Coordinates of C-alpha atoms and ligand atoms in Angstrom, one line a residue:
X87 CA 0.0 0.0 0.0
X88 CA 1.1 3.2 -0.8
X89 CA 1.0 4.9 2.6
X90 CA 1.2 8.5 4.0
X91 CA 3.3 9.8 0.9
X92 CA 5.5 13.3 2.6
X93 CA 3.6 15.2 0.0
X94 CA -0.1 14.9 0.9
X95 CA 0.6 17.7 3.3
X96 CA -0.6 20.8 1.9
X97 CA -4.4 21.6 2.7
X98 CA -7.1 21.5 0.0
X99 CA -10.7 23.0 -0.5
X100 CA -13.2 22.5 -3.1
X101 CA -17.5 22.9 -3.5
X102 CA -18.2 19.5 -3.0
X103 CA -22.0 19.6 -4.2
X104 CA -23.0 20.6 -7.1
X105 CA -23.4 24.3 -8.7
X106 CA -27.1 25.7 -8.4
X107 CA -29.9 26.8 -6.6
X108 CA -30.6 23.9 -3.6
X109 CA -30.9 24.1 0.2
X110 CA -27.6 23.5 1.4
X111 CA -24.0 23.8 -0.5
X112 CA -20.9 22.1 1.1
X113 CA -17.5 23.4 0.7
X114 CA -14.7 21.0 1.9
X115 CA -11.8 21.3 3.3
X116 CA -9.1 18.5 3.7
X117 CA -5.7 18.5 5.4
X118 CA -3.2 19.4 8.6
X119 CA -4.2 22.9 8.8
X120 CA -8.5 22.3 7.5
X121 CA -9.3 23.5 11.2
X122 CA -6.8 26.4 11.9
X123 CA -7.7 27.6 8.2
X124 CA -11.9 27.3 8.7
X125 CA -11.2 28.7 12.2
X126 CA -9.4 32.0 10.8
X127 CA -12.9 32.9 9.0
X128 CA -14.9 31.3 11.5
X129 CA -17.4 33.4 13.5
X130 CA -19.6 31.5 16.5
X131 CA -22.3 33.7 18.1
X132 CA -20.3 32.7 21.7
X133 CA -16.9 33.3 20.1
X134 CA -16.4 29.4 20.0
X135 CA -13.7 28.3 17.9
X136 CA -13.4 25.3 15.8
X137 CA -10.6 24.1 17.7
X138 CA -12.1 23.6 21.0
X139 CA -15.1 21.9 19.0
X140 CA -15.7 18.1 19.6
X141 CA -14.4 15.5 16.8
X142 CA -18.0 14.9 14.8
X143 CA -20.1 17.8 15.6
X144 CA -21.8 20.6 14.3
X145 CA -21.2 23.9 15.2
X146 CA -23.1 27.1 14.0
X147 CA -21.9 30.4 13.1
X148 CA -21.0 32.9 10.1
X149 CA -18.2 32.4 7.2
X150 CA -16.6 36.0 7.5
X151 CA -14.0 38.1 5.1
X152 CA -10.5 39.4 6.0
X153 CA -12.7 42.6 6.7
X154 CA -15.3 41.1 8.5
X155 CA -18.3 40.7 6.7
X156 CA -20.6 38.0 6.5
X157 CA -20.3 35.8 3.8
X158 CA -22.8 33.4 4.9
X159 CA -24.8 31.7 8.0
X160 CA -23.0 28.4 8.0
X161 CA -23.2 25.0 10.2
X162 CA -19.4 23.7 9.8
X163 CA -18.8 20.1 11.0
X164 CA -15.5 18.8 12.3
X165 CA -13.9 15.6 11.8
X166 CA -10.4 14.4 13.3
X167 CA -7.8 12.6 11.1
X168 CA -7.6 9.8 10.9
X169 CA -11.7 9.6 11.5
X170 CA -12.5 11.4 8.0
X171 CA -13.2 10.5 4.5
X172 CA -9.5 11.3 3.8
X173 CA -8.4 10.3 7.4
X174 CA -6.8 13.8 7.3
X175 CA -8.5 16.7 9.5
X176 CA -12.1 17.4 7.2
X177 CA -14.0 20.5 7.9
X178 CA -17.3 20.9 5.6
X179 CA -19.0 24.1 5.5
X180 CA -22.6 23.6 4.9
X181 CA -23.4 27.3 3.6
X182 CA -26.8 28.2 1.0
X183 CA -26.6 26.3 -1.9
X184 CA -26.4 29.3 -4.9
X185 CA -23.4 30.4 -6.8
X186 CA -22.1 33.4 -4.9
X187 CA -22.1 32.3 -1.2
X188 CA -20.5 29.0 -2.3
X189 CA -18.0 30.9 -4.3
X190 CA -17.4 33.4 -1.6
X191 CA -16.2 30.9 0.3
X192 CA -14.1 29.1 -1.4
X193 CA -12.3 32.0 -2.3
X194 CA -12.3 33.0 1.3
X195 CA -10.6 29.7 2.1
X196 CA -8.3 30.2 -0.7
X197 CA -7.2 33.3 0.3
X198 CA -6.4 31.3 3.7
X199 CA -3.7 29.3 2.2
X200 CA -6.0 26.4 1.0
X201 CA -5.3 25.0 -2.7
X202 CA -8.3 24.4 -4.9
X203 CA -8.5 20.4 -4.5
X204 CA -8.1 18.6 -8.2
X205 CA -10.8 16.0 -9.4
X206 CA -10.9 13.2 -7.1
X207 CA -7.9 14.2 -4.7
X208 CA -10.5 13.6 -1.4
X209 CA -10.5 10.1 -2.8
X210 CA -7.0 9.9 -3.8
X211 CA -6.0 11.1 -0.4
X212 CA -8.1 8.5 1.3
X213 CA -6.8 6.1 -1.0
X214 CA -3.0 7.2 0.0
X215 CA -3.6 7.2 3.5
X216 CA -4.9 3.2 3.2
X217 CA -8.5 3.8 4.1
X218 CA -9.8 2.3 0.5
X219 CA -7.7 0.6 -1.8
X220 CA -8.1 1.4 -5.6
X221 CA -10.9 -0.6 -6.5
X222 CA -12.7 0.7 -4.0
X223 CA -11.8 4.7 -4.8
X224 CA -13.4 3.5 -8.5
X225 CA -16.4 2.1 -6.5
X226 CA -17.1 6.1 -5.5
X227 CA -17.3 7.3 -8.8
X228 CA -19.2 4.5 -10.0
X229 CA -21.9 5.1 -7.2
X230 CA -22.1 8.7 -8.3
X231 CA -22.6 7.7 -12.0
X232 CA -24.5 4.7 -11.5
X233 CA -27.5 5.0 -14.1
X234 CA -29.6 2.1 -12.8
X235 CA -30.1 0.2 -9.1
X236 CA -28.3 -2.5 -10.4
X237 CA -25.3 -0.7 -11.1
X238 CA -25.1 1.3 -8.1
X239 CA -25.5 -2.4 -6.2
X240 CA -22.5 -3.2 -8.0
X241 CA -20.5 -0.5 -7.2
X242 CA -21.7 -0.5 -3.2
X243 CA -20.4 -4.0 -3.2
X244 CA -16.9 -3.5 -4.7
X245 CA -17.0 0.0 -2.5
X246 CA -17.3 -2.6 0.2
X247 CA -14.1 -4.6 -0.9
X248 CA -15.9 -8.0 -2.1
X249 CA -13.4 -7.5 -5.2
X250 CA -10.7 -6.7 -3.5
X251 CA -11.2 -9.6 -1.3
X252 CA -11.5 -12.1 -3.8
X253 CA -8.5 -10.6 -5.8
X254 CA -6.3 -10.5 -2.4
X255 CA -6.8 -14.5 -1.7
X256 CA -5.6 -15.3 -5.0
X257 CA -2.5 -12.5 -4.6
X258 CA -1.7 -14.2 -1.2
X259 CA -1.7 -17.6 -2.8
X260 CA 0.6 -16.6 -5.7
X261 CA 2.8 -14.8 -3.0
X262 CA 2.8 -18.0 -1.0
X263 CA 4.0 -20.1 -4.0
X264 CA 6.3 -17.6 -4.8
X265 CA 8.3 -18.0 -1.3
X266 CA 8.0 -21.9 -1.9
X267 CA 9.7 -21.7 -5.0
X268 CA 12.6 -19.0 -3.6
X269 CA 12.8 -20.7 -0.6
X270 CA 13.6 -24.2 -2.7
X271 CA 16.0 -21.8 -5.0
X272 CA 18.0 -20.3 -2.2
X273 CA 18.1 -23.4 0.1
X274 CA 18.3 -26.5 -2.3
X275 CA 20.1 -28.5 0.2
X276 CA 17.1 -27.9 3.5
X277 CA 14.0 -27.0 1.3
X278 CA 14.6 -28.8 -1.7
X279 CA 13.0 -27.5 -5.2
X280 CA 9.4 -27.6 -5.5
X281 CA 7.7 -30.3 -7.5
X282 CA 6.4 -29.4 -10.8
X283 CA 3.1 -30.8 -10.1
X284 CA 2.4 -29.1 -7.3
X285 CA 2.9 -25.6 -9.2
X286 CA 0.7 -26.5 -11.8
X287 CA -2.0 -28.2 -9.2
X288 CA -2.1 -24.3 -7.8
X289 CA -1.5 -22.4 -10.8
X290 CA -4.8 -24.8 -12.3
X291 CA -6.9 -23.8 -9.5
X292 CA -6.0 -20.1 -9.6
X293 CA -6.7 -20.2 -13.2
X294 CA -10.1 -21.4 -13.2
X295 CA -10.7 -18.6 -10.1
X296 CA -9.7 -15.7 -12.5
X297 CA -11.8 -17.4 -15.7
X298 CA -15.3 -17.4 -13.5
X299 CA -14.1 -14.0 -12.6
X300 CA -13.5 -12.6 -16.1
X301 CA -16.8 -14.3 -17.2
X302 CA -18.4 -11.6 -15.5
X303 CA -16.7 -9.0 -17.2
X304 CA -18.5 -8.5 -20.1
X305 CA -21.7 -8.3 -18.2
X306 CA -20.3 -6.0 -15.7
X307 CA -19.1 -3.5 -18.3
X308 CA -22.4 -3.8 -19.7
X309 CA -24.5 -2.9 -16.0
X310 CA -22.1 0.4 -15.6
X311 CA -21.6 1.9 -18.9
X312 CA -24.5 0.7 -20.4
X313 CA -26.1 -1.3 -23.7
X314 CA -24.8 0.4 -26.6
X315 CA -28.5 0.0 -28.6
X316 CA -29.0 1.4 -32.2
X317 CA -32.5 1.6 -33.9
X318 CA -31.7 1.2 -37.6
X319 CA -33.9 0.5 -40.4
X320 CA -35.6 1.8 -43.6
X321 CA -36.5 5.5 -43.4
X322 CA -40.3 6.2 -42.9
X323 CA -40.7 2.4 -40.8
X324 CA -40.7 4.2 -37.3
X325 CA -37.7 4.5 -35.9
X326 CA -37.8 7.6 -34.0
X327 CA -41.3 7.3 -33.4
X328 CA -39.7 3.9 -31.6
X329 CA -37.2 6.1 -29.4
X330 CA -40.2 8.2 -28.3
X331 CA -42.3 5.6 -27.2
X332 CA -38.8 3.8 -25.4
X333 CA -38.0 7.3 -23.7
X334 CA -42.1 7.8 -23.0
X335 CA -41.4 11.6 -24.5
X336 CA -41.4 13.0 -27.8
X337 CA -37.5 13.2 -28.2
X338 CA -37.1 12.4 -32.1
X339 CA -38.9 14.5 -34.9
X340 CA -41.3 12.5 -36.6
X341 CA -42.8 13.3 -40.1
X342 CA -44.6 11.5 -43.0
X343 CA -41.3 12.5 -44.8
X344 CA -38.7 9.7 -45.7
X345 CA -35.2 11.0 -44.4
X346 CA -36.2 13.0 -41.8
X347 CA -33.7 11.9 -39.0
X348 CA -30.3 12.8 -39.8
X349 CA -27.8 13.2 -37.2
X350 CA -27.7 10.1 -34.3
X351 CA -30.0 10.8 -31.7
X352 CA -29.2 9.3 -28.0
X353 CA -30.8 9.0 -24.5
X354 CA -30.5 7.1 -21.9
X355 CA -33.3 4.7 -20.9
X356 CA -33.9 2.5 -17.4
X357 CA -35.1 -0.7 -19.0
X358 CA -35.5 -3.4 -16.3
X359 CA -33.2 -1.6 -14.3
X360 CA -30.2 -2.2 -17.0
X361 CA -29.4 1.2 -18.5
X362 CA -29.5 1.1 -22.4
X363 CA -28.0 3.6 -24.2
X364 CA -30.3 4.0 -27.5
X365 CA -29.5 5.8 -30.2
X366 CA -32.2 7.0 -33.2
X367 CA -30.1 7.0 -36.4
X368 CA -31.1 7.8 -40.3
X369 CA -33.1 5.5 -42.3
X370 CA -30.8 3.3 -44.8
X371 CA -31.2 3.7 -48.4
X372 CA -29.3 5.1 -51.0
X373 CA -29.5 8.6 -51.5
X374 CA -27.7 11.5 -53.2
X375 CA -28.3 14.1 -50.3
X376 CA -25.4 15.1 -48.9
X377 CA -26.4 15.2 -45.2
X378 CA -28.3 12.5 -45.8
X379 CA -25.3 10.3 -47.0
X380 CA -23.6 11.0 -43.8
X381 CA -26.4 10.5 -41.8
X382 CA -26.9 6.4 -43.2
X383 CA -23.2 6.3 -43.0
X384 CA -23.6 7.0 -39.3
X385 CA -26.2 4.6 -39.2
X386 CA -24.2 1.9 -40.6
X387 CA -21.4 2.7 -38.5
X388 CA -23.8 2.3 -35.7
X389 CA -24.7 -1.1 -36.7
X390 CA -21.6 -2.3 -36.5
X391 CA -20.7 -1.6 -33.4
X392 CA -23.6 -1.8 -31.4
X393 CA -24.2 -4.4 -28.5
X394 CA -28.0 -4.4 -29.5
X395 CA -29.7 -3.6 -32.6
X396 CA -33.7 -2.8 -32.9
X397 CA -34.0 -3.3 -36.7
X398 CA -37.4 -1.8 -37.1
X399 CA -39.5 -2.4 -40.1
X400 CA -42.9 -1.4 -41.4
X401 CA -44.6 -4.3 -40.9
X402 CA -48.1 -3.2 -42.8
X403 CA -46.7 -3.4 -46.2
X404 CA -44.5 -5.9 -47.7
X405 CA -40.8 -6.7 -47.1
X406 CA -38.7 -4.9 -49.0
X407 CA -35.4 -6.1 -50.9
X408 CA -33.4 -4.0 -48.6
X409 CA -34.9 -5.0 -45.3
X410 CA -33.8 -8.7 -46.5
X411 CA -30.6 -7.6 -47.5
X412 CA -29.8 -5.4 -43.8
X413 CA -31.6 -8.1 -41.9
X414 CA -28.9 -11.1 -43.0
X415 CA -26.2 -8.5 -41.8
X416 CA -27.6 -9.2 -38.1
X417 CA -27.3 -13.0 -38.5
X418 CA -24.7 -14.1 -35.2
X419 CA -25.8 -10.4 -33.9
X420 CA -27.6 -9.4 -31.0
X421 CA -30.6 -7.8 -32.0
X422 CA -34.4 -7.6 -31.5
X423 CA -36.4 -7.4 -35.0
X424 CA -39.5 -4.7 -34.3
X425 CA -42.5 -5.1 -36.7
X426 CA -43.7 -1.5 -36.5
X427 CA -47.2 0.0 -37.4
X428 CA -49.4 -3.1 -36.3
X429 CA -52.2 -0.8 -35.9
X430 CA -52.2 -0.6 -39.5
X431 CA -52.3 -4.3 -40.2
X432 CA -49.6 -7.0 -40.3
X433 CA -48.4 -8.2 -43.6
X434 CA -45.3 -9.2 -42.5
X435 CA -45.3 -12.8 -40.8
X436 CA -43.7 -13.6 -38.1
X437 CA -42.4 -16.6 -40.0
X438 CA -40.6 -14.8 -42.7
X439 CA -38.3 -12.9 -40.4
X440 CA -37.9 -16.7 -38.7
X441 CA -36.6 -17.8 -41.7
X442 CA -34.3 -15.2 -42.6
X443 CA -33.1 -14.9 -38.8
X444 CA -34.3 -18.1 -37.0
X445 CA -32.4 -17.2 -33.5
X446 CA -33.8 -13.8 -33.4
X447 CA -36.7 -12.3 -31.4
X448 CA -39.2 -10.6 -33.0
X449 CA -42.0 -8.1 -31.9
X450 CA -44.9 -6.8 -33.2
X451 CA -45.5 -2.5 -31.9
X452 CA -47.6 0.5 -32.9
X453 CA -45.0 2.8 -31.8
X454 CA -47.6 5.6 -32.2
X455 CA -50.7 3.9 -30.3
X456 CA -48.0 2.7 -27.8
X457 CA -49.1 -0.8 -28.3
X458 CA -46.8 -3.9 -27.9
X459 CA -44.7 -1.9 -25.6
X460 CA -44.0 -4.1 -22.6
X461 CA -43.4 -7.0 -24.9
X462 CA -40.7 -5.2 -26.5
X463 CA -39.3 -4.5 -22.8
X464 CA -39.1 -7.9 -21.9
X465 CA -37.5 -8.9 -25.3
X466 CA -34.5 -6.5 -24.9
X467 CA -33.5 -7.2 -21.4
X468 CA -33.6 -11.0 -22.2
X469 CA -32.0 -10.6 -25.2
X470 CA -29.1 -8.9 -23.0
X471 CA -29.4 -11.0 -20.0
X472 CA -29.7 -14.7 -22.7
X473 CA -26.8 -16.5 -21.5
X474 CA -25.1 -14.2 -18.8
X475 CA -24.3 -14.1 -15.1
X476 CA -26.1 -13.7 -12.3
X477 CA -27.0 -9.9 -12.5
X478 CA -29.1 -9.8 -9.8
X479 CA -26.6 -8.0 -8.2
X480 CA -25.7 -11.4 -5.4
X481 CA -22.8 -12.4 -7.6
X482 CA -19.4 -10.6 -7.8
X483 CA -19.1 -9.2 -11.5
X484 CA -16.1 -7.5 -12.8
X485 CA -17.5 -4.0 -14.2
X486 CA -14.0 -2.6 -15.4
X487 CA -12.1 -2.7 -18.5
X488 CA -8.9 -1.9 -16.0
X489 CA -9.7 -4.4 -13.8
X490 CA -10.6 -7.1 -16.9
X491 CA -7.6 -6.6 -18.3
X492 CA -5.5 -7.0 -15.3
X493 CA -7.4 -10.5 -14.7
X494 CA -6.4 -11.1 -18.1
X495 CA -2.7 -10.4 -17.9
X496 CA -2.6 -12.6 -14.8
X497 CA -4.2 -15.3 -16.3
X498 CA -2.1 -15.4 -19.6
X499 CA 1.1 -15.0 -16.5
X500 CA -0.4 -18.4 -14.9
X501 CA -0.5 -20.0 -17.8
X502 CA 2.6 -19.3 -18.6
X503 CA 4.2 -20.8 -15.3
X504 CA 1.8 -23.6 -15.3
X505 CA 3.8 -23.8 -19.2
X506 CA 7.0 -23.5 -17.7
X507 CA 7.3 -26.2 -15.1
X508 CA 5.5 -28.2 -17.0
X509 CA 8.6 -28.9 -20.1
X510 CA 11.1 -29.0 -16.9
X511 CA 12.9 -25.4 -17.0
X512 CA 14.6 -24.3 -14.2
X513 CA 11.8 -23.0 -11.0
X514 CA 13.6 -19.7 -11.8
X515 CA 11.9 -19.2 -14.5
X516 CA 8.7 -20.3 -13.5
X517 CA 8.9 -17.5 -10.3
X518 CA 9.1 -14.6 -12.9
X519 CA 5.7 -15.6 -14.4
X520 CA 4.3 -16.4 -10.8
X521 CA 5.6 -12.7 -10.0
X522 CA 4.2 -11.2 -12.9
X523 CA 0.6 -12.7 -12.0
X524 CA 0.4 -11.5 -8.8
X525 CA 1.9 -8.2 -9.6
X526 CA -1.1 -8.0 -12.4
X527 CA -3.8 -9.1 -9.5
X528 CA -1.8 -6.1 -7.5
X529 CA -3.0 -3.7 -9.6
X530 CA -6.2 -3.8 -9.4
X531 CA -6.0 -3.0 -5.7
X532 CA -3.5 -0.5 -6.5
X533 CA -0.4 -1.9 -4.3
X534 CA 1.3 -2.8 -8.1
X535 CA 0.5 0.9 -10.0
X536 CA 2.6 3.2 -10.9
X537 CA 1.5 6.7 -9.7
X538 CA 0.8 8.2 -13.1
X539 CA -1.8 5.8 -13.8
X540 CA -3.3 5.8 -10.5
X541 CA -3.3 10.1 -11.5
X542 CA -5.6 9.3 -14.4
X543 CA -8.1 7.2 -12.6
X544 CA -8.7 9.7 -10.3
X545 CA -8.1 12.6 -13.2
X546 CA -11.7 10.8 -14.2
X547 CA -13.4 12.1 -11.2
X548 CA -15.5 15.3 -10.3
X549 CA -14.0 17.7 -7.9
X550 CA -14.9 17.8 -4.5
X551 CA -15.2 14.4 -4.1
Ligands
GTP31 N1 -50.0 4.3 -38.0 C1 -48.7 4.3 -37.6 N2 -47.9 5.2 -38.0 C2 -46.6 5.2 -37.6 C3 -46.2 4.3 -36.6 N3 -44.9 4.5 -36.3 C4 -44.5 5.6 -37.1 N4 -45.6 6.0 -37.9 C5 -45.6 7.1 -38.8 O1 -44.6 6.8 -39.8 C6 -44.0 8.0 -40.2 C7 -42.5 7.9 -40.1 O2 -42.2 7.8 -38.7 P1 -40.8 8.1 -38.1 O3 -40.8 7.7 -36.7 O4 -40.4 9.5 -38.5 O5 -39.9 7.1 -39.0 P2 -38.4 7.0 -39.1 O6 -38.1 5.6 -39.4 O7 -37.7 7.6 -38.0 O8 -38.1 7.8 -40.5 P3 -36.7 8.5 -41.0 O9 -36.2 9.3 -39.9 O10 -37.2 9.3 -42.1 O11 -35.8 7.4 -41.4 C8 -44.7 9.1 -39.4 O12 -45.7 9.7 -40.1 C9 -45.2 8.4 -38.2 O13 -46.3 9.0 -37.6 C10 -47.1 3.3 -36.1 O14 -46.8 2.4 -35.3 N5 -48.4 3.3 -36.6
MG32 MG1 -36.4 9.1 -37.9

């Protein structure tokens, strides 16, 4: 762990809710001298300082200027290192929430010798000091972002160290192996080498611990960032009218006009508590208008790299060649096929999109008399749940790419070593591959990082937190 660094000395201060009108604003101050600076501007109605205050309590008072002034009425609240978020000395001002008196004092605090905090550094500091290791510092942001219950479930139970659990036994067995093996390198003549066997026996075990681990990775990723969903199709079938009915507002422009959606529309929808990302995109057809063009070429673009794909056709009049042609592109694809406009009749079968595309739902909607709606619901999440994990939120899933790929580098070190003793080279060798896999595990903890990455993970966060 990378513990009480010199450096993390000076004091720091930042608004630590967000800009706007509200009831209460908090500016937050973090370091040796939080109370002495908060205390300088300080003003009780008994001439109480901050100093003599108890460690996690409230005192009221005024935020004053050099000259004086009020800034604001403020209830400031004390806590002692290393009992804080940062487990440095925390003061938070809880002023009116509105632009200028949570300015004023920040400034006021600034001019006190406080630095304006960076994104994330109360995290990073606790992180420093060894009150939550770096999965855990990711869990905070990932609570803040979290679209969706089941996300923020997620991220409350790596915030509580069930990853960093998991990954720690398998550190400490790789550590344990390691000292076998140096042990039976330094001391051939009392330890003796250790058997081959007996590497690859742990090294075997280990590895099918990190595969069920990455197996959750790709639904993991999916529960915090989102499904990437695009809504392609013919122009004029109903695609945006789709979006509108998904989002339950009239976000898309919808006209009798073929081509009417250019540019990609997106929102953000809470379908059975998975967030998808859906994006409204430009009918496909040929077409010699220049936006136009660009628009289908987004489109197709979109298509390809989509994790869903509502292909949406007018299901009151015939197929048309092209629908044939785009719908064989989603064969091996996940997708949902969306006969639109069934209040207008259904001349499309079910069984003809069955036979071009036997694995692939389909769903019949009126997108504009809302009908079909909850169907279509149901469809998409188990379309995206067909096949997965246990999302319910009891099982531990890996939700990041960081922390997929350093599953992934230790595996590929495991099998190496497992490699290594097997075809009989020296145990030597096989303890640089055993190092390298725990020193991959290490990292997502963050006792293995260098510091610049460990700057750009919390360069992602907001400030004042
Ligand atoms: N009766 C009926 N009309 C619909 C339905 N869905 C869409 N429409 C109509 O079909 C026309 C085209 O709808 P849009 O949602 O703009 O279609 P689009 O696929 O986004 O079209 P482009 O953006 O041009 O590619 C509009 O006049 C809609 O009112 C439906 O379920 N039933
Ligand atoms: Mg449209």
């Amino acid at each position: 762990m990378v513990q009480d660094q010199g450096w993390v000395e000076d004091t720091i201060v930042a608004i630590a809710t967000p800009i706007g009108e509200g009831g209460i604003g908090i500016v937050r101050v973090s370091g040796a001298a939080a109370i002495s600076t908060v205390d300088q501007a300080f003003l009780s109605p008994k001439g109480r300082s901050l100093a003599s205050a108890n460690n996690w309590s409230l005192s009221y008072g005024w935020i004053v200027s050099a000259t004086g002034e009020k800034l604001d009425e403020v209830v400031v609240s004390v806590m002692r290192a290393p009992h804080s978020y940062t487990r440095e000395d925390v003061v938070e001002i809880n002023c009116h929430s509105g632009l200028v008196p949570l300015q004023n004092i920040l400034q006021r605090m600034l001019e006190l010798g406080a630095r304006l905090a960076e994104p994330g550094e109360f995290t990073k500091r606790a992180f420093l000091h060894g009150r939550l290791d770096l999965s855990q510092a990711e869990a905070v942001i990932d609570i803040i972002r979290a679209k969706t219950d089941k996300g923020h479930r997620l991220a409350m139970r790596q915030l509580e160290g069930d990853l960093s659990k998991a990954v720690k036994v398998m550190r400490h067995d790789l550590v344990g192996l390691l000292a076998a093996i140096e042990a039976g390198i330094d001391f051939p003549e009392e330890v003796g080498d250790m058997e081959a066997e007996e590497v690859v026996a742990l090294c075997q075990d280990l590895e099918e611990d990190l595969k069920a681990l990455l197996a959750t990775a790709d639904s993991g990723k999916i529960i915090r960032e989102g499904i990437d969903t695009a809504i392609i199709g013919r122009p004029n079938v109903g695609k945006s009218s789709l979006l509108n009915m998904l989002v339950r507002e009239n976000r898309a422009i919808v006209t009798e006009i073929p081509g009417t959606t250019r540019d990609v529309i997106e929102e953000v929808v809470n379908i059975g508590g998975f967030p998808f990302v859906i994006r409204d995109t430009a009918g496909i057809r040929h077409t010699e208008d220049v936006i136009e063009k660009i628009g289908v070429e987004r489109a197709k673009a979109l298509m390809e790299g989509a994790d869903l794909i509502l292909y949406v056709i007018d299901g009151s009049v015939p197929l048309q060649d092209e629908d044939i042609e785009l719908l064989e592109q989603l064969r091996g694809r996940r997708a949902v096929v969306v006969l639109n406009k069934l209040d207008l009749g259904t001349v499309v079968s079910l069984d003809a999109c069955k036979q071009l595309l036997p694995d692939t739902a389909v769903v019949r909607v009126s997108s504009t008399e809302k009908l079909g709606l909850k169907q279509l619901e149901e469809t998409v999440v188990s379309e995206v749940t067909k096949g997965q994990i246990d999302l319910s939120g009891e099982a531990l899933v890996v939700t990041r790419t960081r922390h997929k790929q350093a599953l992934m580098d230790a595996l590929e070190s495991l099998v190496a070593a497992k490699e290594t003793s097997l075809s009989g080279l020296p145990m030597d060798l096989v303890a640089i591959d055993i190092r390298g896999a725990a020193e991959s595990l290490g990292e997502i903890t963050g006792d293995t990082l260098q510091s610049e990455v460990i700057d750009r993970i919390f360069a992602d966060f907001c400030i004042g937190k």
